[in-house]
Every structure is written in structure tokens, then in C-alpha cells.
Amino acid sequence: MRPSQAPFPATRLRRLRATPALRALVQETTLSPADFIWPVFVRDGEGQVEPIASMPGVNRLSVDKVVEAARDAHGLGIPAICLFPYTDPALKTADCAEAWNPENLSNRATRAIKDAVPDIAIMTDVALDPYNIDGHDGFVEDGAVVNDRTVEALVRQTLSQARAGADIIGPSDMMDGRIGAMRAGLEGEGFHDVTILSYAAKYASAFYGPFRDAVGASGALKGDKKTYQMNPGNSDEAMRLIERDLSEGADMIMVKPGMPYLDICRRARDMFGAPTFAYQVSGEYAMITGAAERGWIDGEKTMMESLQGFKRAGCDGVLTYFAPAAARLLNG
Ligand code: PBG
């Protein structure tokens, strides 16, 4: 027992849990819509809202619908939206050139949102997997995902996103040296204020399954991503990766997935004090919504409890598919 606590019955910890008012008064961490970054899936066409079977309640949206989503999010007090394109399989190539096409889906959506909802921050995804015939985040040569040639392509992709108006660049590829190269590229073109939220500690996880369906990468992926994404058994390595990415010019860092890695979030926050985010990934979302649909758990309550956990673990914010639903609840 700590010296500041008198022995029972002078100390009865239940006193502070006795009423809603007292519980609210001593709550240590709170959730707000400003804590959320909302990931959305973009598809081509117009007026399209296409459900994703493994993510109940999440849709692939055409650009006009993404603009509506951004407007709703802004109205709810959500500060940022994150774009993931569902790329036409015919546009997937070995050289991944669609990744830096100024007219690709991600860039078109970015410009359209910037025009219509200029105050919401736009985060974009840097990685080659939506554009790669192999489904990998980097170029594959002789069966191996090569690092340095991939980094050059990621810089091109970064610059095309910055030119389209992205505010937050989100490299999710886990190549070495990419943050420094991207930062140099951005500074070189005068994008001094474009921020980088590095997926610094991204684990090779089975929780990404529904996402790969959502962006149409499941069928394409050959093998696994274990030579670049982290081993789930490691924690010290995550600290080395985060330190490295901050030293190369990342403004914010992310731990991914979220719920099975809350220890990593806490450690990162305590060790570096940099803005720290967790990605509550597609599989986490599917577990909660799937169980709720069957009536096995209360969907709203588990959603809020799962999000609260990220704040308690030290995160400044969460990328979550629940963002609009949770914001609506928080706004009453
Ligand atoms: C790929 C990428 C993935 C996610 C975000 N970017 C999947 C992967 O690494 O295979 C996963 C997000 C989620 O599961 O919600 N660059």
C-alpha cells in the first residue's frame, strides 16, 4: 500500500465510485470526437456506397460520397479523415505507377475534400500494396520485397499526395529509411508544413484481414509481410523503430494494431512523449461489430470501452472505423 493511503476503513475506495457525479469527477481520461481519425475507403464512380461484408457498417464510397462523409465528420468534431483507395485491379502493375498518378483515386478524393471541407485534415496512405500486382507494400524482386527501390517510389507517392493537398502523410509500408527520404523530398519541394504520421510500430498481424478485403488486396497478396512488418513477440524493437522514425523527421507515431498492443502504446508515450496514435484495425472493428450483430455483446458499450482503453494507454488519438458512431454518442 502507498503511504498516502490510510488503512481500511479510513480509506474506502468505493466511496469515489458511489454516484455518477463522483465517478465523473475523478475520471482520469476522457474521450472526445477530437481524438479520432476516421479511415474511409474510396472507390470509383458516382453516388456509390458499397458495403464491405467483413466490416458491417463500413462502405466503399465514391469521391462525391467521401466528400459528404468528410462534411459529416467535420460537423461531428472529428478533426481528420484518412483515405484508402480501392484500386481497379486493371490498374495494378509491377511498377506501381498508379501510386503517384496525380489523377489516382486518393489524389482526386483529396482535392475534392479540400475544395468542399477545407478545415478537415486529410491523411493519406503511403505504401504500394493497393497498386502492386503482388499485393505487397514494396517492389518484389526474385521473391523478396526490396527496400531501397521501394523507398524511391514511396517518395514519389508522398509528393503526389502533398501536391494534391494532403495534410498528414501516413507511411504504412515499414521500409527502412523512408521517413528521412520522404521528409527530404517534402522539404525539397517546399512542403515544409506537411506532417508525417509514421506507422512506426506496425506488426505483421492477422487482424488486417477485413481491410485487405476492403481494398481488394487479399487475392493479390502472395505470402506474408513478415520481412517488413514486426514480430508480435517484440516490444524493444518497437521502441527502436519509433526512435528511428522520430529522428528522421516523423511528427507523430502510430502503433498498429491497437487493442492487442496497448502495452506498446503506453511504453512509447512514456519513453518519447511524442504525439502517439493507435490504429484500431479492421479485425478489431469486425470482432466488436460481428459479436454485437449476434447479440453476444453490447455494441455501443464495447465500442466506447475499447476507445477509452487507447486514451488510458497514453494515446493522443485513435484511427478508428467507429469514429462517426462514437462521435455521435459523445455529442449526445
Ligand atoms: C497496407 C495497410 C494495411 C492496413 C493499413 N494499411 C494492411 C496491411 O498491412 O496488409 C490495415 C488497416 C486495417 O486492418 O484496418 N499498407
Coordinates of C-alpha atoms and ligand atoms in Angstrom, one line a residue:
M1 CA 0.0 0.0 0.0
R2 CA 1.2 3.5 -0.8
P3 CA 1.9 5.7 2.2
S4 CA -0.7 8.2 1.0
Q5 CA -3.5 5.7 1.7
A6 CA -4.8 5.2 5.2
P7 CA -5.8 1.7 6.1
F8 CA -9.4 0.5 5.9
P9 CA -11.9 1.7 6.9
A10 CA -10.4 5.3 6.7
T11 CA -9.8 4.5 3.1
R12 CA -12.7 3.0 1.3
L13 CA -12.0 3.3 -2.5
R14 CA -15.6 2.5 -3.3
R15 CA -16.6 6.0 -1.9
L16 CA -15.5 7.6 -5.1
R17 CA -17.5 5.2 -7.2
A18 CA -20.8 5.7 -5.4
T19 CA -22.6 8.1 -7.7
P20 CA -22.4 9.1 -11.4
A21 CA -21.3 12.6 -10.3
L22 CA -18.4 11.4 -8.2
R23 CA -17.4 8.9 -10.9
A24 CA -17.3 11.7 -13.5
L25 CA -15.4 14.0 -11.2
V26 CA -12.5 11.6 -10.7
Q27 CA -12.4 10.1 -14.2
E28 CA -8.7 10.1 -15.3
T29 CA -9.0 10.1 -19.1
T30 CA -11.8 11.2 -21.3
L31 CA -12.8 10.6 -24.9
S32 CA -13.8 13.3 -27.4
P33 CA -14.6 13.4 -31.1
A34 CA -11.3 15.4 -31.4
D35 CA -9.4 12.2 -30.5
F36 CA -10.4 10.4 -33.8
I37 CA -9.0 10.0 -37.2
W38 CA -11.6 8.3 -39.4
P39 CA -10.3 5.8 -42.1
V40 CA -12.5 5.7 -45.2
F41 CA -12.4 3.5 -48.3
V42 CA -12.6 5.3 -51.7
R43 CA -13.8 3.6 -54.9
D44 CA -14.5 5.0 -58.4
G45 CA -17.9 6.0 -59.8
E46 CA -20.5 8.4 -58.6
G47 CA -23.2 8.0 -55.9
Q48 CA -21.6 4.7 -54.9
V49 CA -22.0 3.3 -51.4
E50 CA -20.8 -0.3 -51.4
P51 CA -21.0 -2.3 -48.2
I52 CA -17.9 -4.3 -47.1
A53 CA -19.2 -7.7 -45.9
S54 CA -16.5 -8.3 -43.3
M55 CA -16.9 -4.8 -41.8
P56 CA -20.6 -4.3 -41.1
G57 CA -21.5 -0.6 -41.3
V58 CA -18.4 0.4 -43.4
N59 CA -18.7 1.2 -47.1
R60 CA -16.5 1.9 -50.1
L61 CA -17.5 5.4 -51.2
S62 CA -17.2 7.1 -54.5
V63 CA -15.5 10.5 -54.3
D64 CA -18.7 12.5 -54.1
K65 CA -19.8 10.3 -51.2
V66 CA -16.4 10.7 -49.5
V67 CA -16.9 14.5 -49.6
E68 CA -20.3 14.0 -47.9
A69 CA -18.6 11.8 -45.3
A70 CA -15.9 14.4 -44.7
R71 CA -18.6 17.1 -44.2
D72 CA -20.4 14.9 -41.7
A73 CA -17.1 14.1 -39.9
H74 CA -16.3 17.8 -39.7
G75 CA -19.7 18.6 -38.3
L76 CA -19.3 15.9 -35.6
G77 CA -16.0 17.5 -34.5
I78 CA -13.7 14.8 -36.0
P79 CA -10.5 16.6 -37.0
A80 CA -9.1 14.2 -39.6
I81 CA -10.1 11.7 -42.2
C82 CA -7.8 9.0 -43.7
L83 CA -8.2 7.9 -47.3
F84 CA -7.7 4.3 -48.5
P85 CA -8.3 3.7 -52.2
Y86 CA -9.9 0.6 -53.6
T87 CA -7.9 0.4 -56.9
D88 CA -9.3 -1.2 -60.0
P89 CA -7.3 -4.5 -60.5
A90 CA -6.6 -3.4 -64.1
L91 CA -4.5 -0.5 -62.7
K92 CA -2.3 -2.8 -60.6
T93 CA 1.2 -3.2 -62.2
A94 CA 4.7 -4.3 -61.3
D95 CA 6.0 -0.7 -61.4
C96 CA 3.0 0.6 -59.3
A97 CA 2.9 3.8 -61.4
E98 CA -0.7 4.4 -60.3
A99 CA 0.6 5.2 -56.8
W100 CA 1.9 8.6 -58.0
N101 CA -0.6 9.3 -60.7
P102 CA -1.9 12.8 -59.9
E103 CA -5.3 11.6 -61.1
N104 CA -5.5 8.5 -58.9
L105 CA -8.4 8.0 -56.6
S106 CA -6.7 9.1 -53.5
N107 CA -5.5 12.3 -55.1
R108 CA -8.9 13.1 -56.6
A109 CA -10.6 12.5 -53.3
T110 CA -8.0 14.7 -51.5
R111 CA -8.7 17.6 -53.9
A112 CA -12.4 17.2 -53.8
I113 CA -12.4 17.2 -49.9
K114 CA -10.0 20.2 -49.8
D115 CA -12.4 22.2 -52.0
A116 CA -15.6 21.3 -50.1
V117 CA -14.4 20.9 -46.5
P118 CA -11.2 22.8 -46.2
D119 CA -11.0 22.6 -42.4
I120 CA -10.8 18.8 -42.0
A121 CA -7.3 17.4 -42.1
I122 CA -6.7 14.8 -44.8
M123 CA -4.4 11.9 -44.1
T124 CA -3.2 9.7 -46.9
D125 CA -1.6 6.2 -47.1
V126 CA 1.9 5.7 -48.4
A127 CA 2.5 2.1 -49.4
L128 CA 2.5 0.3 -52.7
D129 CA 0.0 -2.5 -51.9
P130 CA -3.1 -1.1 -53.4
Y131 CA -1.2 -0.7 -56.7
N132 CA 1.0 -3.7 -56.7
I133 CA 0.2 -6.9 -58.6
D134 CA 1.9 -8.8 -55.8
G135 CA -0.2 -7.2 -53.1
H136 CA 3.0 -6.2 -51.2
D137 CA 3.8 -2.8 -49.7
G138 CA 7.1 -2.8 -51.7
F139 CA 8.5 -4.0 -55.0
V140 CA 9.1 -7.7 -55.2
E141 CA 12.3 -8.9 -56.9
D142 CA 13.2 -12.6 -57.0
G143 CA 10.6 -13.3 -54.4
A144 CA 11.9 -10.6 -51.9
V145 CA 10.4 -7.3 -51.0
V146 CA 13.3 -4.9 -51.8
N147 CA 13.8 -1.8 -49.6
D148 CA 15.7 1.0 -51.3
R149 CA 14.0 1.0 -54.7
T150 CA 10.7 0.9 -52.8
V151 CA 11.7 4.0 -50.8
E152 CA 12.3 5.9 -54.0
A153 CA 8.8 5.1 -55.2
L154 CA 7.3 6.0 -51.8
V155 CA 8.9 9.4 -52.0
R156 CA 7.2 9.9 -55.4
Q157 CA 3.9 8.7 -53.9
T158 CA 4.3 11.1 -51.0
L159 CA 5.0 14.1 -53.2
S160 CA 2.0 13.4 -55.4
Q161 CA -0.2 13.3 -52.3
A162 CA 1.3 16.5 -50.9
R163 CA 0.7 18.2 -54.3
A164 CA -3.0 17.1 -54.1
G165 CA -3.2 18.8 -50.7
A166 CA -2.7 16.0 -48.1
D167 CA -2.1 17.4 -44.6
I168 CA -0.9 14.2 -43.0
I169 CA 1.2 11.6 -44.8
G170 CA 0.8 8.1 -43.3
P171 CA 3.5 5.7 -44.4
S172 CA 2.3 2.2 -43.6
D173 CA 4.9 0.3 -45.6
M174 CA 7.6 -0.4 -42.9
M175 CA 10.6 0.1 -45.2
D176 CA 13.8 1.3 -43.6
G177 CA 14.9 4.9 -44.3
R178 CA 11.6 6.0 -45.7
I179 CA 10.8 8.7 -43.2
G180 CA 14.1 10.5 -43.8
A181 CA 13.7 10.2 -47.6
M182 CA 10.1 11.4 -47.5
R183 CA 10.9 14.3 -45.3
A184 CA 13.8 15.4 -47.5
G185 CA 11.5 15.2 -50.5
L186 CA 8.8 17.3 -48.9
E187 CA 11.3 20.0 -47.7
G188 CA 12.9 19.9 -51.2
E189 CA 9.5 20.8 -52.8
G190 CA 8.6 23.5 -50.2
F191 CA 6.1 21.3 -48.3
H192 CA 7.5 22.5 -45.0
D193 CA 4.2 22.1 -43.1
V194 CA 3.1 18.7 -44.4
T195 CA 3.1 16.4 -41.4
I196 CA 4.2 12.7 -41.3
L197 CA 2.3 10.3 -39.0
S198 CA 4.6 7.3 -39.2
Y199 CA 3.2 3.8 -38.8
A200 CA 6.4 3.2 -36.8
A201 CA 5.5 0.1 -35.0
K202 CA 3.3 -1.9 -37.3
Y203 CA 3.0 -5.6 -36.6
A204 CA 2.6 -8.5 -39.0
S205 CA -1.0 -9.1 -37.9
A206 CA -3.9 -11.4 -38.7
F207 CA -6.2 -8.5 -37.6
Y208 CA -5.8 -6.8 -41.0
G209 CA -7.9 -9.4 -42.9
P210 CA -11.1 -7.4 -43.4
F211 CA -9.1 -4.4 -44.6
R212 CA -7.4 -6.4 -47.3
D213 CA -10.9 -7.4 -48.5
A214 CA -11.9 -3.7 -48.3
V215 CA -9.1 -2.5 -50.6
G216 CA -9.1 -5.6 -52.7
A217 CA -5.6 -6.7 -51.7
S218 CA -6.4 -10.1 -50.2
G219 CA -6.5 -12.0 -53.5
A220 CA -3.3 -10.3 -54.8
L221 CA -1.1 -10.9 -51.8
K222 CA 1.5 -13.6 -52.3
G223 CA 2.9 -14.9 -49.0
D224 CA 3.0 -12.7 -45.9
K225 CA 4.5 -9.4 -44.7
K226 CA 6.8 -10.7 -42.0
T227 CA 10.1 -9.5 -43.6
Y228 CA 9.0 -5.9 -43.1
Q229 CA 6.1 -5.8 -40.5
M230 CA 7.1 -6.5 -36.9
N231 CA 7.1 -9.8 -35.0
P232 CA 4.2 -9.7 -32.5
G233 CA 6.6 -11.0 -29.8
N234 CA 8.7 -7.9 -29.8
S235 CA 8.5 -4.7 -27.7
D236 CA 12.0 -3.3 -27.5
E237 CA 12.2 -3.4 -31.3
A238 CA 9.1 -1.1 -31.4
M239 CA 10.9 1.5 -29.3
R240 CA 13.9 1.3 -31.7
L241 CA 11.7 1.8 -34.7
I242 CA 9.8 4.8 -33.1
E243 CA 13.0 6.4 -32.0
R244 CA 14.5 6.0 -35.5
D245 CA 11.4 7.4 -37.2
L246 CA 11.3 10.5 -34.9
S247 CA 15.0 11.1 -35.6
E248 CA 14.3 11.0 -39.3
G249 CA 11.5 13.7 -39.1
A250 CA 8.2 12.0 -38.2
D251 CA 5.9 14.4 -36.4
M252 CA 3.7 11.7 -34.9
I253 CA 3.9 8.0 -34.5
M254 CA 1.5 5.1 -34.6
V255 CA 1.2 1.7 -33.1
K256 CA -0.8 -0.8 -35.1
P257 CA -2.9 -2.9 -34.4
G258 CA -4.3 -1.3 -31.3
M259 CA -6.1 -3.4 -28.7
P260 CA -3.5 -6.3 -28.6
Y261 CA -0.7 -3.8 -28.4
L262 CA -1.7 -1.3 -25.7
D263 CA 1.5 -2.1 -23.8
I264 CA 3.4 -0.7 -26.8
C265 CA 1.3 2.5 -26.8
R266 CA 2.0 3.1 -23.1
R267 CA 5.7 2.4 -23.4
A268 CA 6.0 4.7 -26.5
R269 CA 4.2 7.5 -24.8
D270 CA 6.3 7.3 -21.6
M271 CA 9.6 6.9 -23.5
F272 CA 9.2 9.6 -26.2
G273 CA 6.4 11.9 -25.3
A274 CA 5.7 12.4 -29.0
P275 CA 2.1 12.5 -30.3
T276 CA 1.1 8.8 -30.2
F277 CA -1.7 7.2 -32.1
A278 CA -3.1 3.7 -32.2
Y279 CA -4.9 2.1 -35.2
Q280 CA -7.9 0.1 -34.1
V281 CA -7.7 -2.0 -37.2
S282 CA -10.3 -3.7 -39.3
G283 CA -10.2 -7.0 -37.5
E284 CA -10.8 -5.3 -34.1
Y285 CA -13.7 -3.5 -35.6
A286 CA -15.1 -6.7 -37.1
M287 CA -14.8 -8.6 -33.8
I288 CA -16.9 -6.0 -32.0
T289 CA -19.5 -5.4 -34.7
G290 CA -19.7 -9.1 -35.5
A291 CA -20.3 -10.1 -31.9
A292 CA -22.7 -7.2 -31.4
E293 CA -24.7 -8.3 -34.5
R294 CA -25.2 -11.7 -33.0
G295 CA -26.3 -10.2 -29.7
W296 CA -23.3 -11.6 -27.8
I297 CA -22.1 -8.2 -26.6
D298 CA -23.4 -4.7 -26.4
G299 CA -22.0 -3.0 -29.5
E300 CA -22.1 0.6 -28.3
K301 CA -20.7 -0.1 -24.9
T302 CA -17.8 -2.3 -26.1
M303 CA -17.1 0.3 -28.8
M304 CA -16.7 3.1 -26.2
E305 CA -14.8 0.9 -23.8
S306 CA -12.4 -0.1 -26.5
L307 CA -11.8 3.5 -27.4
Q308 CA -11.4 4.6 -23.8
G309 CA -8.6 2.0 -23.5
F310 CA -6.5 3.8 -26.0
K311 CA -6.7 7.1 -24.1
R312 CA -5.9 5.3 -20.8
A313 CA -2.9 3.6 -22.5
G314 CA -1.5 7.1 -23.3
C315 CA -2.6 7.6 -26.9
D316 CA -3.4 11.1 -28.1
G317 CA -5.8 9.7 -30.6
V318 CA -7.1 6.7 -32.4
L319 CA -7.7 5.8 -36.0
T320 CA -11.0 4.0 -35.9
Y321 CA -13.8 3.0 -38.2
F322 CA -16.1 3.8 -35.2
A323 CA -15.2 7.5 -35.4
P324 CA -18.6 8.8 -36.6
A325 CA -20.7 6.5 -34.4
A326 CA -18.6 7.2 -31.3
A327 CA -18.6 11.0 -32.0
R328 CA -22.4 10.9 -32.3
L329 CA -22.7 9.2 -29.0
L330 CA -20.2 11.6 -27.3
N331 CA -22.1 14.6 -28.8
G332 CA -25.3 13.2 -27.3
Ligands
PBG1 C1 -1.3 -1.6 -46.0 C2 -2.2 -1.3 -44.9 C3 -2.9 -2.3 -44.1 C4 -3.7 -1.6 -43.2 C5 -3.5 -0.2 -43.4 N1 -2.5 0.0 -44.5 C6 -2.9 -3.7 -44.2 C7 -1.6 -4.5 -44.4 O1 -0.5 -4.0 -43.9 O2 -1.7 -5.5 -45.0 C8 -4.6 -2.2 -42.3 C9 -5.7 -1.4 -41.7 C10 -6.8 -2.3 -41.1 O3 -6.7 -3.5 -41.0 O4 -7.8 -1.7 -40.7 N2 -0.3 -0.7 -46.3

